[in-house]
PDB file of C-alpha atoms in Angstrom:
ATOM      1  CA  MET A  44     -81.980 245.433 188.016  1.00  0.00           C
ATOM      2  CA  ASN A  45     -80.466 248.151 185.875  1.00  0.00           C
ATOM      3  CA  VAL A  46     -82.795 251.078 185.574  1.00  0.00           C
ATOM      4  CA  LYS A  47     -82.887 250.946 181.743  1.00  0.00           C
ATOM      5  CA  ASP A  48     -84.014 247.250 182.051  1.00  0.00           C
ATOM      6  CA  GLN A  49     -87.522 248.638 183.688  1.00  0.00           C
ATOM      7  CA  SER A  50     -87.821 250.990 181.048  1.00  0.00           C
ATOM      8  CA  LEU A  51     -90.343 250.194 178.183  1.00  0.00           C
ATOM      9  CA  CYS A  52     -89.668 249.579 174.438  1.00  0.00           C
ATOM     10  CA  LEU A  53     -91.788 248.967 171.686  1.00  0.00           C
ATOM     11  CA  TYR A  54     -91.772 245.854 169.877  1.00  0.00           C
ATOM     12  CA  PHE A  55     -92.593 245.049 166.242  1.00  0.00           C
ATOM     13  CA  SER A  56     -92.665 241.630 164.820  1.00  0.00           C
ATOM     14  CA  ASP A  57     -93.351 240.713 161.386  1.00  0.00           C
ATOM     15  CA  GLU A  58     -95.325 237.915 159.502  1.00  0.00           C
ATOM     16  CA  LYS A  59     -92.438 236.183 158.665  1.00  0.00           C
ATOM     17  CA  GLY A  60     -90.788 236.215 162.253  1.00  0.00           C
ATOM     18  CA  GLY A  61     -88.503 238.991 162.098  1.00  0.00           C
ATOM     19  CA  SER A  62     -88.868 241.131 165.103  1.00  0.00           C
ATOM     20  CA  LYS A  63     -86.987 244.211 166.124  1.00  0.00           C
ATOM     21  CA  ILE A  64     -87.037 246.237 169.966  1.00  0.00           C
ATOM     22  CA  TYR A  65     -87.066 250.078 170.220  1.00  0.00           C
ATOM     23  CA  PRO A  66     -86.220 250.901 173.633  1.00  0.00           C
ATOM     24  CA  LEU A  67     -87.711 253.893 175.303  1.00  0.00           C
ATOM     25  CA  ASP A  68     -84.857 254.713 177.497  1.00  0.00           C
ATOM     26  CA  LYS A  69     -84.239 258.429 176.969  1.00  0.00           C
ATOM     27  CA  GLU A  70     -86.345 261.449 178.058  1.00  0.00           C
ATOM     28  CA  LYS A  71     -87.512 262.267 174.533  1.00  0.00           C
ATOM     29  CA  LEU A  72     -87.631 260.378 171.292  1.00  0.00           C
ATOM     30  CA  VAL A  73     -88.956 261.432 168.059  1.00  0.00           C
ATOM     31  CA  ILE A  74     -90.477 258.917 165.765  1.00  0.00           C
ATOM     32  CA  GLY A  75     -90.731 259.433 162.013  1.00  0.00           C
ATOM     33  CA  ARG A  76     -89.766 258.778 158.802  1.00  0.00           C
ATOM     34  CA  ASP A  77     -87.533 261.361 158.458  1.00  0.00           C
ATOM     35  CA  HIS A  78     -83.699 260.024 158.776  1.00  0.00           C
ATOM     36  CA  ASN A  79     -82.935 262.431 161.607  1.00  0.00           C
ATOM     37  CA  CYS A  80     -85.429 260.915 164.147  1.00  0.00           C
ATOM     38  CA  ASP A  81     -84.524 258.772 167.226  1.00  0.00           C
ATOM     39  CA  ILE A  82     -86.867 255.735 165.614  1.00  0.00           C
ATOM     40  CA  VAL A  83     -86.716 255.946 162.250  1.00  0.00           C
ATOM     41  CA  LEU A  84     -89.742 253.916 160.183  1.00  0.00           C
ATOM     42  CA  PHE A  85     -89.389 253.763 156.382  1.00  0.00           C
ATOM     43  CA  ASP A  86     -92.956 253.748 154.719  1.00  0.00           C
ATOM     44  CA  GLN A  87     -95.202 256.333 153.573  1.00  0.00           C
ATOM     45  CA  SER A  88     -97.717 255.708 156.064  1.00  0.00           C
ATOM     46  CA  ILE A  89     -95.468 257.400 158.651  1.00  0.00           C
ATOM     47  CA  SER A  90     -95.361 261.452 158.529  1.00  0.00           C
ATOM     48  CA  ARG A  91     -91.653 262.533 158.646  1.00  0.00           C
ATOM     49  CA  ARG A  92     -92.119 263.601 162.548  1.00  0.00           C
ATOM     50  CA  HIS A  93     -94.792 261.236 163.235  1.00  0.00           C
ATOM     51  CA  ALA A  94     -94.679 261.146 167.037  1.00  0.00           C
ATOM     52  CA  VAL A  95     -93.267 261.852 170.410  1.00  0.00           C
ATOM     53  CA  VAL A  96     -92.500 259.961 173.385  1.00  0.00           C
ATOM     54  CA  ARG A  97     -91.635 261.083 176.519  1.00  0.00           C
ATOM     55  CA  VAL A  98     -90.135 259.527 179.839  1.00  0.00           C
ATOM     56  CA  ASP A  99     -90.270 261.617 183.266  1.00  0.00           C
ATOM     57  CA  GLU A 100     -87.890 261.161 186.179  1.00  0.00           C
ATOM     58  CA  LYS A 101     -90.298 258.703 187.797  1.00  0.00           C
ATOM     59  CA  GLY A 102     -90.407 256.141 184.474  1.00  0.00           C
ATOM     60  CA  ALA A 103     -93.917 257.210 183.511  1.00  0.00           C
ATOM     61  CA  THR A 104     -94.044 257.047 179.432  1.00  0.00           C
ATOM     62  CA  THR A 105     -96.393 258.845 177.408  1.00  0.00           C
ATOM     63  CA  ILE A 106     -96.888 259.373 173.496  1.00  0.00           C
ATOM     64  CA  SER A 107     -98.113 262.129 171.559  1.00  0.00           C
ATOM     65  CA  ASP A 108     -99.296 262.723 168.148  1.00  0.00           C
ATOM     66  CA  GLY A 109     -96.828 264.988 165.940  1.00  0.00           C
ATOM     67  CA  VAL A 110     -94.072 267.530 166.913  1.00  0.00           C
ATOM     68  CA  THR A 111     -94.385 270.847 168.158  1.00  0.00           C
ATOM     69  CA  GLY A 112     -98.532 270.912 167.563  1.00  0.00           C
ATOM     70  CA  GLU A 113     -98.210 269.952 164.082  1.00  0.00           C
ATOM     71  CA  LEU A 114    -100.149 266.496 164.063  1.00  0.00           C
ATOM     72  CA  SER A 115     -99.217 263.184 162.108  1.00  0.00           C
ATOM     73  CA  ALA A 116    -100.898 262.778 158.668  1.00  0.00           C
ATOM     74  CA  ASN A 117    -102.526 259.287 159.878  1.00  0.00           C
ATOM     75  CA  GLY A 118    -102.366 259.606 163.459  1.00  0.00           C
ATOM     76  CA  VAL A 119    -101.351 257.775 166.459  1.00  0.00           C
ATOM     77  CA  PHE A 120    -103.164 254.711 168.105  1.00  0.00           C
ATOM     78  CA  VAL A 121    -103.071 253.074 171.476  1.00  0.00           C
ATOM     79  CA  GLY A 122    -105.519 250.352 171.798  1.00  0.00           C
ATOM     80  CA  ASP A 123    -108.608 251.304 169.679  1.00  0.00           C
ATOM     81  CA  LYS A 124    -108.341 255.167 170.949  1.00  0.00           C
ATOM     82  CA  LYS A 125    -106.930 257.654 168.727  1.00  0.00           C
ATOM     83  CA  VAL A 126    -104.452 259.800 170.840  1.00  0.00           C
ATOM     84  CA  LYS A 127    -105.760 263.241 170.885  1.00  0.00           C
ATOM     85  CA  ILE A 128    -103.123 265.183 173.027  1.00  0.00           C
ATOM     86  CA  GLU A 129    -101.011 262.572 174.788  1.00  0.00           C
ATOM     87  CA  SER A 130    -101.489 258.941 176.262  1.00  0.00           C
ATOM     88  CA  ARG A 131     -99.713 256.934 178.932  1.00  0.00           C
ATOM     89  CA  LEU A 132     -98.380 253.694 177.880  1.00  0.00           C
ATOM     90  CA  HIS A 133     -98.315 250.124 180.057  1.00  0.00           C
ATOM     91  CA  VAL A 134     -96.936 247.185 179.538  1.00  0.00           C
ATOM     92  CA  GLY A 135     -99.389 245.040 177.034  1.00  0.00           C
ATOM     93  CA  ASP A 136    -100.432 248.298 175.093  1.00  0.00           C
ATOM     94  CA  VAL A 137    -100.780 248.150 171.524  1.00  0.00           C
ATOM     95  CA  VAL A 138     -99.314 251.063 169.684  1.00  0.00           C
ATOM     96  CA  ARG A 139    -100.141 251.714 165.760  1.00  0.00           C
ATOM     97  CA  MET A 140     -98.841 254.118 163.351  1.00  0.00           C
ATOM     98  CA  GLY A 141     -99.443 254.005 159.666  1.00  0.00           C
ATOM     99  CA  VAL A 142     -98.657 250.309 158.776  1.00  0.00           C
ATOM    100  CA  PHE A 143     -96.926 249.632 162.071  1.00  0.00           C
ATOM    101  CA  ARG A 144     -97.860 247.451 164.863  1.00  0.00           C
ATOM    102  CA  PHE A 145     -96.065 247.895 168.107  1.00  0.00           C
ATOM    103  CA  GLU A 146     -96.604 246.073 171.456  1.00  0.00           C
ATOM    104  CA  VAL A 147     -95.171 247.753 174.808  1.00  0.00           C
ATOM    105  CA  ARG A 148     -93.230 245.563 176.614  1.00  0.00           C
ATOM    106  CA  ARG A 149     -90.739 245.806 179.612  1.00  0.00           C
ATOM    107  CA  THR A 150     -87.292 246.014 178.518  1.00  0.00           C
ATOM    108  CA  ALA A 151     -86.237 243.277 180.629  1.00  0.00           C
ATOM    109  CA  SER A 152     -88.648 240.906 179.335  1.00  0.00           C
ATOM    110  CA  LEU A 153     -86.559 240.639 176.171  1.00  0.00           C
ATOM    111  CA  LYS A 154     -83.292 239.930 178.190  1.00  0.00           C
ATOM    112  CA  GLU A 155     -81.316 237.242 179.818  1.00  0.00           C
ATOM    113  CA  PRO A 156     -83.519 234.699 182.445  1.00  0.00           C
ATOM    114  CA  ILE A 157     -84.221 236.294 185.785  1.00  0.00           C
ATOM    115  CA  GLY A 158     -83.630 234.035 189.053  1.00  0.00           C
ATOM    116  CA  ILE A 159     -85.894 234.333 191.701  1.00  0.00           C
ATOM    117  CA  ASP A 160     -83.293 235.697 194.031  1.00  0.00           C
ATOM    118  CA  GLU A 161     -83.037 238.797 191.872  1.00  0.00           C
ATOM    119  CA  ILE A 162     -86.772 239.568 192.451  1.00  0.00           C
ATOM    120  CA  ASP A 163     -86.546 242.916 194.216  1.00  0.00           C
ATOM    121  CA  SER A 164     -89.644 244.773 192.763  1.00  0.00           C
ATOM    122  CA  LEU A 165     -92.738 244.166 190.872  1.00  0.00           C
ATOM    123  CA  PHE A 166     -90.627 244.762 187.386  1.00  0.00           C
ATOM    124  CA  ASP A 167     -88.660 242.059 188.584  1.00  0.00           C
ATOM    125  CA  PHE A 168     -91.452 239.798 189.504  1.00  0.00           C
ATOM    126  CA  GLU A 169     -93.004 240.681 185.713  1.00  0.00           C
ATOM    127  CA  ALA A 170     -89.502 239.650 184.129  1.00  0.00           C
ATOM    128  CA  TYR A 171     -89.386 236.740 186.484  1.00  0.00           C
ATOM    129  CA  LEU A 172     -92.572 235.142 185.173  1.00  0.00           C
ATOM    130  CA  GLN A 173     -91.677 236.003 181.557  1.00  0.00           C
ATOM    131  CA  ARG A 174     -87.758 234.748 181.644  1.00  0.00           C
ATOM    132  CA  GLY A 175     -87.549 232.726 184.563  1.00  0.00           C
ATOM    133  CA  ASP A 176     -86.461 228.869 184.183  1.00  0.00           C
ATOM    134  CA  THR A 177     -90.170 226.982 184.615  1.00  0.00           C
ATOM    135  CA  ALA A 178     -88.715 224.290 186.335  1.00  0.00           C
ATOM    136  CA  LEU A 179     -87.608 226.486 189.417  1.00  0.00           C
ATOM    137  CA  MET A 180     -90.664 227.920 189.715  1.00  0.00           C
ATOM    138  CA  LYS A 181     -91.913 226.697 192.747  1.00  0.00           C
ATOM    139  CA  ASP A 182     -95.392 227.804 194.188  1.00  0.00           C
ATOM    140  CA  SER A 183     -95.057 228.522 197.872  1.00  0.00           C
ATOM    141  CA  ALA A 184     -91.730 230.448 196.729  1.00  0.00           C
ATOM    142  CA  VAL A 185     -93.582 232.854 194.059  1.00  0.00           C
ATOM    143  CA  LEU A 186     -96.506 233.181 196.364  1.00  0.00           C
ATOM    144  CA  ALA A 187     -93.856 234.408 198.706  1.00  0.00           C
ATOM    145  CA  ILE A 188     -92.320 236.788 196.933  1.00  0.00           C
ATOM    146  CA  MET A 189     -95.762 237.997 196.135  1.00  0.00           C
ATOM    147  CA  ASP A 190     -96.276 238.198 199.882  1.00  0.00           C
ATOM    148  CA  LYS A 191     -93.269 240.022 200.566  1.00  0.00           C
ATOM    149  CA  LEU A 192     -93.161 242.453 197.799  1.00  0.00           C
ATOM    150  CA  GLY A 193     -96.905 243.281 199.031  1.00  0.00           C
ATOM    151  CA  ILE A 194     -98.592 242.951 195.901  1.00  0.00           C
ATOM    152  CA  ASP A 195    -102.162 243.226 195.629  1.00  0.00           C
ATOM    153  CA  THR A 196    -105.025 241.004 194.163  1.00  0.00           C
ATOM    154  CA  GLN A 197    -105.784 243.610 191.157  1.00  0.00           C
ATOM    155  CA  GLU A 198    -102.250 244.168 190.243  1.00  0.00           C
ATOM    156  CA  ARG A 199    -101.474 240.296 190.583  1.00  0.00           C
ATOM    157  CA  GLU A 200    -104.163 240.049 188.252  1.00  0.00           C
ATOM    158  CA  ARG A 201    -102.735 242.355 186.008  1.00  0.00           C
ATOM    159  CA  VAL A 202     -98.989 241.142 185.794  1.00  0.00           C
ATOM    160  CA  PHE A 203    -100.256 237.373 185.253  1.00  0.00           C
ATOM    161  CA  ASP A 204    -102.582 238.164 182.422  1.00  0.00           C
ATOM    162  CA  ILE A 205     -99.699 240.380 180.758  1.00  0.00           C
ATOM    163  CA  CYS A 206     -97.251 237.337 180.866  1.00  0.00           C
ATOM    164  CA  LEU A 207     -99.952 234.784 180.114  1.00  0.00           C
ATOM    165  CA  ASP A 208    -100.674 236.790 177.082  1.00  0.00           C
ATOM    166  CA  TYR A 209     -96.877 237.173 176.408  1.00  0.00           C
ATOM    167  CA  ALA A 210     -96.497 233.177 176.877  1.00  0.00           C
ATOM    168  CA  MET A 211     -99.124 232.406 174.191  1.00  0.00           C
ATOM    169  CA  ARG A 212     -98.047 234.633 171.787  1.00  0.00           C
ATOM    170  CA  GLU A 213     -94.680 232.962 171.967  1.00  0.00           C
ATOM    171  CA  ASN A 214     -96.199 229.652 171.936  1.00  0.00           C
ATOM    172  CA  GLN A 215     -94.439 228.686 175.316  1.00  0.00           C
ATOM    173  CA  LEU A 216     -97.191 225.985 176.317  1.00  0.00           C
ATOM    174  CA  GLN A 217     -95.392 224.713 179.113  1.00  0.00           C
ATOM    175  CA  ARG A 218     -95.171 228.307 180.680  1.00  0.00           C
ATOM    176  CA  VAL A 219     -98.801 229.049 179.873  1.00  0.00           C
ATOM    177  CA  ALA A 220     -99.730 225.976 182.150  1.00  0.00           C
ATOM    178  CA  ILE A 221     -97.455 226.945 184.752  1.00  0.00           C
ATOM    179  CA  LEU A 222     -98.627 230.391 185.174  1.00  0.00           C
ATOM    180  CA  SER A 223    -101.985 229.726 184.640  1.00  0.00           C
ATOM    181  CA  ARG A 224    -101.676 227.215 188.078  1.00  0.00           C
ATOM    182  CA  LEU A 225     -99.953 229.949 190.035  1.00  0.00           C
ATOM    183  CA  LYS A 226    -102.367 232.792 188.823  1.00  0.00           C
ATOM    184  CA  GLY A 227    -105.209 230.526 189.935  1.00  0.00           C
ATOM    185  CA  LEU A 228    -103.205 229.981 193.643  1.00  0.00           C
ATOM    186  CA  ALA A 229    -102.586 233.750 193.675  1.00  0.00           C
ATOM    187  CA  LEU A 230    -106.180 234.900 193.095  1.00  0.00           C
ATOM    188  CA  LYS A 231    -107.418 231.983 195.411  1.00  0.00           C
ATOM    189  CA  ASP A 232    -111.082 232.244 195.709  1.00  0.00           C
ATOM    190  CA  ASN A 233    -112.547 229.372 197.399  1.00  0.00           C
ATOM    191  CA  THR A 234    -116.515 231.013 196.709  1.00  0.00           C
ATOM    192  CA  GLY A 235    -117.074 228.520 194.035  1.00  0.00           C
ATOM    193  CA  LEU A 236    -115.949 225.595 195.776  1.00  0.00           C
ATOM    194  CA  ASP A 237    -117.530 226.128 199.373  1.00  0.00           C
ATOM    195  CA  GLU A 238    -121.145 226.172 197.135  1.00  0.00           C
ATOM    196  CA  ASP A 239    -120.499 222.621 195.626  1.00  0.00           C
ATOM    197  CA  ILE A 240    -119.434 221.521 198.799  1.00  0.00           C
ATOM    198  CA  ASN A 241    -122.418 222.626 200.787  1.00  0.00           C
ATOM    199  CA  ALA A 242    -124.775 221.242 197.444  1.00  0.00           C
ATOM    200  CA  THR A 243    -122.726 217.838 198.101  1.00  0.00           C
ATOM    201  CA  GLN A 244    -123.558 218.415 202.194  1.00  0.00           C
ATOM    202  CA  GLU A 245    -127.244 218.685 201.828  1.00  0.00           C
ATOM    203  CA  PHE A 246    -127.208 216.013 198.925  1.00  0.00           C
ATOM    204  CA  PHE A 247    -125.802 213.610 201.239  1.00  0.00           C
ATOM    205  CA  ASN A 248    -127.470 214.943 204.619  1.00  0.00           C
ATOM    206  CA  TYR A 249    -130.774 214.508 202.589  1.00  0.00           C
ATOM    207  CA  GLU A 250    -129.713 210.529 201.821  1.00  0.00           C
ATOM    208  CA  GLY A 251    -128.872 209.854 205.567  1.00  0.00           C
ATOM    209  CA  ILE A 252    -125.224 209.458 204.444  1.00  0.00           C
ATOM    210  CA  PRO A 253    -123.057 210.726 207.260  1.00  0.00           C
ATOM    211  CA  LEU A 254    -120.716 213.480 205.701  1.00  0.00           C
ATOM    212  CA  ARG A 255    -117.485 213.707 207.463  1.00  0.00           C
ATOM    213  CA  LYS A 256    -114.873 216.487 207.587  1.00  0.00           C
ATOM    214  CA  GLY A 257    -112.037 216.009 205.597  1.00  0.00           C
ATOM    215  CA  SER A 258    -108.950 217.786 203.820  1.00  0.00           C
ATOM    216  CA  ASP A 259    -109.845 220.277 200.691  1.00  0.00           C
ATOM    217  CA  SER A 260    -108.850 217.230 198.069  1.00  0.00           C
ATOM    218  CA  ASN A 261    -111.010 214.653 199.551  1.00  0.00           C
ATOM    219  CA  ARG A 262    -113.833 216.898 199.503  1.00  0.00           C
ATOM    220  CA  LEU A 263    -112.824 218.004 195.633  1.00  0.00           C
ATOM    221  CA  MET A 264    -113.303 214.099 194.795  1.00  0.00           C
ATOM    222  CA  LEU A 265    -116.498 214.028 196.546  1.00  0.00           C
ATOM    223  CA  VAL A 266    -117.656 216.883 194.417  1.00  0.00           C
ATOM    224  CA  ALA A 267    -116.381 215.138 191.571  1.00  0.00           C
ATOM    225  CA  PHE A 268    -117.904 211.832 192.237  1.00  0.00           C
ATOM    226  CA  VAL A 269    -121.458 213.254 192.779  1.00  0.00           C
ATOM    227  CA  LEU A 270    -120.943 215.425 189.532  1.00  0.00           C
ATOM    228  CA  ALA A 271    -119.859 212.120 187.620  1.00  0.00           C
ATOM    229  CA  VAL A 272    -123.061 210.163 188.953  1.00  0.00           C
ATOM    230  CA  THR A 273    -125.579 212.682 187.972  1.00  0.00           C
ATOM    231  CA  VAL A 274    -123.967 213.061 184.419  1.00  0.00           C
ATOM    232  CA  LEU A 275    -124.151 209.376 184.052  1.00  0.00           C
ATOM    233  CA  LEU A 276    -127.467 208.979 185.316  1.00  0.00           C
ATOM    234  CA  PHE A 277    -128.621 211.791 182.715  1.00  0.00           C
ATOM    235  CA  VAL A 278    -126.771 209.817 179.944  1.00  0.00           C
ATOM    236  CA  LEU A 279    -128.524 206.386 180.548  1.00  0.00           C
ATOM    237  CA  GLY A 280    -132.081 208.305 181.029  1.00  0.00           C
ATOM    238  CA  TRP A 281    -131.591 209.896 177.696  1.00  0.00           C
ATOM    239  CA  SER A 282    -130.567 206.648 176.384  1.00  0.00           C
ATOM    240  CA  LEU A 283    -133.841 205.100 177.536  1.00  0.00           C
ATOM    241  CA  PHE A 284    -135.862 208.119 176.394  1.00  0.00           C
ATOM    242  CA  LEU A 285    -134.270 207.372 172.965  1.00  0.00           C
TER     243      LEU A 285
END
């Protein structure tokens, strides 16, 4: 993927459905009301030279309030925190300057769809989850890519949360459903299931009913059956009480 595709951008959308993308792909960009700024924002709530964005050689992106020591009138906020000196920007951050509210996104997430065979990095994987063809998102292939890239549990959760948030904002319901399922597989934790199965095992042993070991699906069906019977008995008991 192109180096610029891996850079961040400020994404602005208004209430009328309009949007604008401000790529952060230069070593230094000045944001302000002055027409000589790299990113010009025409509003009195924005100072003439309001903020500076810097990108180092490794791609780390930071934003600082004001230029050459002179702070802006209304400040710069990343999330709920006011930027005092400078703040590192990450995908998913919300940046506020005056009346403007920006979302920090990966530039690649706003370009053409990416195929699973194009994934060579975590950046590519994130772009794939946001823009890849959902009809071709096979569970085994996605899990294999995560293992190949060595994406740990914490990073998996972060990436899926970012992509799910994006899909929900864009009202991409099918993508939300698929990403939710993939996230569950990527962060698979059988602790809760094992507890339910153990409880069911104890119940059947207590009743003198042999419980044979089976597949996970059969065990889940058994747990669901016991829960359903429990709810039914509760409802019947409540009806008799009334």
